[in-house]
């Protein structure tokens, strides 16, 4: 199966700053999702992005499938952006089952 | 909007008890999943189901079983709960087999004493 690695593991920002979270995967993927886990534990879908670029408000994501990485950009960060961000990927032989990275814990200070 | 609900947010059980965790989705999805999440280990797949009465083992099925009698409902069963099954349990669903977006429920934090 594929390996999914996220960096950095921890990130502390001042409110208003921008940040980039990275996800590397070890093989070709046909599904790549970004999630935000809120303080209550729920995983919130941010992007479904096996390739290309998408934007949603202050968040955007880019997946370069040929180079096996995805980036999540957070602009003008707010304290409510705090939490853990997960990247998860699936490959052709996995029947759609996601392999999760270990996450990036983001803390945004006021 | 896809909605995935789980029967309890918090649950405390004793060692040896039989525990049922219920998950319901309202979008007619074929695929449903159970994960557990532990500090330092991330999310790991326990079981999944791609159709009624069908089930397949994930990465860590030992100590668990599942039931899917109706399309919208997927149950995780701990036949005899043990302390090492204290964890956060997350249910998810997706449209069908293959590279479809997964949607998660709010999670059940289970403590076994």
Short mmCIF file of C-alpha atoms in Angstrom, two decimals:
data_model
loop_
_atom_site.label_atom_id
_atom_site.label_comp_id
_atom_site.label_asym_id
_atom_site.label_seq_id
_atom_site.Cartn_x
_atom_site.Cartn_y
_atom_site.Cartn_z
CA UNK A 1 0.00 0.00 0.00
CA UNK A 2 0.94 3.62 -0.22
CA UNK A 3 2.63 5.70 2.46
CA UNK A 4 1.27 9.16 3.26
CA UNK A 5 3.50 11.65 5.03
CA UNK A 6 2.55 15.10 6.23
CA UNK A 7 4.72 18.04 7.19
CA UNK A 8 5.23 19.86 9.39
CA UNK A 9 3.83 17.85 12.31
CA UNK A 10 3.21 21.02 14.31
CA UNK A 11 2.72 24.63 13.26
CA UNK A 12 2.15 27.73 15.36
CA UNK A 13 0.98 30.90 13.65
CA UNK A 14 -0.03 34.37 14.59
CA UNK A 15 -3.53 35.32 13.50
CA UNK A 16 -3.45 36.79 10.01
CA UNK A 17 -0.43 34.80 8.83
CA UNK A 18 -0.40 32.45 5.83
CA UNK A 19 0.70 28.83 5.89
CA UNK A 20 1.36 25.85 3.64
CA UNK A 21 0.84 22.26 4.70
CA UNK A 22 2.38 19.47 2.67
CA UNK A 23 1.33 15.89 1.96
CA UNK A 24 3.65 13.43 0.17
CA UNK A 25 2.47 10.06 -1.05
CA UNK A 26 4.56 7.15 -2.22
CA UNK A 27 2.58 5.91 -5.22
CA UNK A 28 0.00 6.97 -7.78
CA UNK A 29 -3.32 7.90 -6.23
CA UNK A 30 -6.87 8.19 -7.53
CA UNK A 31 -8.26 9.93 -4.46
CA UNK A 32 -6.74 12.63 -2.29
CA UNK A 33 -8.70 14.34 0.45
CA UNK A 34 -7.89 17.06 2.99
CA UNK A 35 -9.75 17.16 6.30
CA UNK A 36 -9.82 19.45 9.31
CA UNK A 37 -10.46 17.77 12.65
CA UNK A 38 -12.24 20.15 14.97
CA UNK A 39 -11.72 20.22 18.76
CA UNK A 40 -14.68 17.85 19.21
CA UNK A 41 -13.07 15.23 16.98
CA UNK A 42 -15.17 15.49 13.85
CA UNK A 43 -13.43 15.32 10.49
CA UNK A 44 -14.62 18.11 8.25
CA UNK A 45 -14.14 17.68 4.49
CA UNK A 46 -12.03 20.47 3.03
CA UNK A 47 -11.09 19.25 -0.43
CA UNK A 48 -11.45 16.22 -2.65
CA UNK A 49 -8.50 16.81 -4.97
CA UNK A 50 -6.82 13.83 -6.70
CA UNK A 51 -5.27 16.35 -9.12
CA UNK A 52 -5.32 20.05 -9.97
CA UNK A 53 -6.14 23.09 -7.87
CA UNK A 54 -9.24 24.10 -5.92
CA UNK A 55 -10.10 27.08 -3.79
CA UNK A 56 -12.68 27.60 -1.09
CA UNK A 57 -12.54 31.00 0.57
CA UNK A 58 -9.25 31.43 2.42
CA UNK A 59 -8.27 27.83 1.75
CA UNK A 60 -6.90 26.36 -1.42
CA UNK A 61 -5.27 23.07 -2.36
CA UNK A 62 -3.08 21.80 -5.15
CA UNK A 63 -2.24 18.21 -5.99
CA UNK A 64 0.58 17.41 -8.41
CA UNK A 65 -0.11 13.76 -8.99
CA UNK A 66 2.93 13.16 -11.22
CA UNK A 67 5.23 14.39 -8.45
CA UNK A 68 3.23 12.70 -5.67
CA UNK A 69 2.43 15.60 -3.40
CA UNK A 70 -0.41 17.85 -2.37
CA UNK A 71 -0.35 21.26 -0.68
CA UNK A 72 -2.97 22.95 1.46
CA UNK A 73 -2.74 26.74 1.68
CA UNK A 74 -4.36 28.71 4.47
CA UNK A 75 -4.35 32.47 4.03
CA UNK A 76 -5.09 35.13 6.66
CA UNK A 77 -5.36 32.47 9.34
CA UNK A 78 -7.94 32.79 12.14
CA UNK A 79 -8.06 31.22 15.58
CA UNK A 80 -10.91 29.03 14.37
CA UNK A 81 -8.49 27.42 11.88
CA UNK A 82 -6.75 25.72 14.80
CA UNK A 83 -6.93 21.95 14.92
CA UNK A 84 -5.41 19.01 13.12
CA UNK A 85 -5.30 18.81 9.34
CA UNK A 86 -5.21 15.39 7.73
CA UNK A 87 -4.38 14.34 4.24
CA UNK A 88 -5.66 10.94 3.07
CA UNK A 89 -5.08 9.10 -0.19
CA UNK A 90 -6.34 6.03 -2.00
CA UNK A 91 -4.74 4.12 -4.85
CA UNK A 92 -6.16 1.99 -7.61
CA UNK A 93 -5.88 -1.31 -5.79
CA UNK A 94 -7.40 -0.13 -2.53
CA UNK A 95 -11.08 -0.12 -3.55
CA UNK A 96 -11.28 3.49 -2.47
CA UNK A 97 -10.00 2.87 1.06
CA UNK A 98 -8.13 5.89 2.39
CA UNK A 99 -4.68 5.84 3.93
CA UNK A 100 -4.26 8.73 6.35
CA UNK A 101 -1.20 10.77 7.17
CA UNK A 102 -0.37 11.50 10.81
CA UNK A 103 -1.67 15.05 10.52
CA UNK A 104 -0.41 18.61 11.03
CA UNK A 105 -1.45 20.23 14.29
CA UNK A 106 -2.07 23.92 13.68
CA UNK A 107 -2.34 26.46 16.47
CA UNK A 108 -3.33 30.00 15.56
CA UNK A 109 -2.63 32.55 18.30
CA UNK A 110 -4.66 35.78 18.62
CA UNK B 1 -25.52 17.66 2.28
CA UNK B 2 -24.31 14.26 3.31
CA UNK B 3 -25.09 13.48 6.90
CA UNK B 4 -23.44 10.71 8.86
CA UNK B 5 -24.58 10.24 12.45
CA UNK B 6 -23.26 8.06 15.24
CA UNK B 7 -25.33 6.83 18.14
CA UNK B 8 -23.20 8.25 20.96
CA UNK B 9 -20.57 10.96 21.36
CA UNK B 10 -19.20 9.50 24.57
CA UNK B 11 -19.49 5.97 25.94
CA UNK B 12 -18.08 4.31 29.04
CA UNK B 13 -18.15 0.52 29.27
CA UNK B 14 -16.64 -2.13 31.50
CA UNK B 15 -14.16 -4.79 30.47
CA UNK B 16 -15.95 -7.83 29.08
CA UNK B 17 -19.13 -6.00 28.08
CA UNK B 18 -20.56 -6.34 24.57
CA UNK B 19 -20.58 -2.92 22.92
CA UNK B 20 -22.52 -1.74 19.89
CA UNK B 21 -21.58 1.41 18.00
CA UNK B 22 -24.15 2.50 15.44
CA UNK B 23 -23.68 4.61 12.34
CA UNK B 24 -26.36 5.91 9.98
CA UNK B 25 -25.97 7.80 6.70
CA UNK B 26 -28.77 9.50 4.81
CA UNK B 27 -27.36 9.76 1.28
CA UNK B 28 -27.97 6.25 -0.04
CA UNK B 29 -24.22 5.55 -0.08
CA UNK B 30 -23.11 2.04 -0.84
CA UNK B 31 -19.81 2.13 1.04
CA UNK B 32 -19.46 2.49 4.79
CA UNK B 33 -16.36 2.37 6.98
CA UNK B 34 -15.29 2.12 10.61
CA UNK B 35 -12.00 3.64 11.76
CA UNK B 36 -10.34 4.08 15.11
CA UNK B 37 -8.08 6.99 15.96
CA UNK B 38 -5.34 6.83 18.56
CA UNK B 39 -2.66 9.36 19.49
CA UNK B 40 0.53 8.72 17.55
CA UNK B 41 -1.10 6.04 15.38
CA UNK B 42 -3.51 8.16 13.37
CA UNK B 43 -6.66 6.76 11.78
CA UNK B 44 -6.75 3.07 11.03
CA UNK B 45 -9.41 1.15 9.13
CA UNK B 46 -11.18 -1.59 11.11
CA UNK B 47 -13.85 -2.85 8.69
CA UNK B 48 -15.71 -1.65 5.66
CA UNK B 49 -18.80 -2.66 3.74
CA UNK B 50 -19.66 -2.02 0.12
CA UNK B 51 -23.16 -3.47 0.20
CA UNK B 52 -25.84 -4.76 2.51
CA UNK B 53 -24.70 -7.91 4.31
CA UNK B 54 -21.23 -7.55 2.79
CA UNK B 55 -18.19 -6.79 4.91
CA UNK B 56 -14.44 -6.79 4.49
CA UNK B 57 -11.63 -6.57 6.99
CA UNK B 58 -9.53 -3.48 7.15
CA UNK B 59 -6.10 -3.15 8.73
CA UNK B 60 -7.00 -3.90 12.36
CA UNK B 61 -10.13 -6.14 12.52
CA UNK B 62 -9.06 -8.23 15.53
CA UNK B 63 -11.49 -7.95 18.42
CA UNK B 64 -14.24 -6.39 16.31
CA UNK B 65 -17.13 -7.51 14.13
CA UNK B 66 -19.63 -5.57 12.05
CA UNK B 67 -23.18 -5.82 10.82
CA UNK B 68 -24.90 -4.24 7.88
CA UNK B 69 -28.52 -5.34 7.61
CA UNK B 70 -29.75 -2.13 5.97
CA UNK B 71 -28.00 0.08 3.46
CA UNK B 72 -28.03 3.17 5.65
CA UNK B 73 -26.82 1.53 8.86
CA UNK B 74 -23.44 0.04 9.75
CA UNK B 75 -22.77 -1.29 13.23
CA UNK B 76 -19.45 -1.97 14.91
CA UNK B 77 -19.51 -4.64 17.62
CA UNK B 78 -16.99 -5.25 20.34
CA UNK B 79 -17.86 -8.76 21.49
CA UNK B 80 -15.95 -8.47 24.78
CA UNK B 81 -14.58 -5.00 25.33
CA UNK B 82 -11.02 -4.64 26.55
CA UNK B 83 -9.10 -1.64 27.84
CA UNK B 84 -6.95 -1.54 24.70
CA UNK B 85 -10.11 -0.76 22.73
CA UNK B 86 -10.41 2.60 24.47
CA UNK B 87 -10.28 4.95 21.50
CA UNK B 88 -12.07 7.39 19.25
CA UNK B 89 -14.24 5.56 16.71
CA UNK B 90 -15.16 7.25 13.45
CA UNK B 91 -17.68 6.09 10.88
CA UNK B 92 -17.61 7.20 7.25
CA UNK B 93 -19.51 6.63 4.03
CA UNK B 94 -18.91 7.11 0.32
CA UNK B 95 -21.00 6.78 -2.79
CA UNK B 96 -19.61 3.45 -4.04
CA UNK B 97 -16.48 1.34 -4.37
CA UNK B 98 -13.67 3.31 -5.90
CA UNK B 99 -12.20 6.81 -5.59
CA UNK B 100 -15.21 8.59 -4.14
CA UNK B 101 -15.18 11.24 -1.47
CA UNK B 102 -15.61 9.93 2.07
CA UNK B 103 -17.74 11.73 4.64
CA UNK B 104 -17.34 11.25 8.37
CA UNK B 105 -19.61 11.18 11.37
CA UNK B 106 -18.90 13.11 14.59
CA UNK B 107 -17.13 10.20 16.27
CA UNK B 108 -17.69 8.17 19.44
CA UNK B 109 -15.15 8.43 22.23
CA UNK B 110 -15.22 5.03 23.93
CA UNK B 111 -13.63 4.39 27.28
CA UNK B 112 -13.34 0.82 28.56
CA UNK B 113 -12.59 0.55 32.28
#
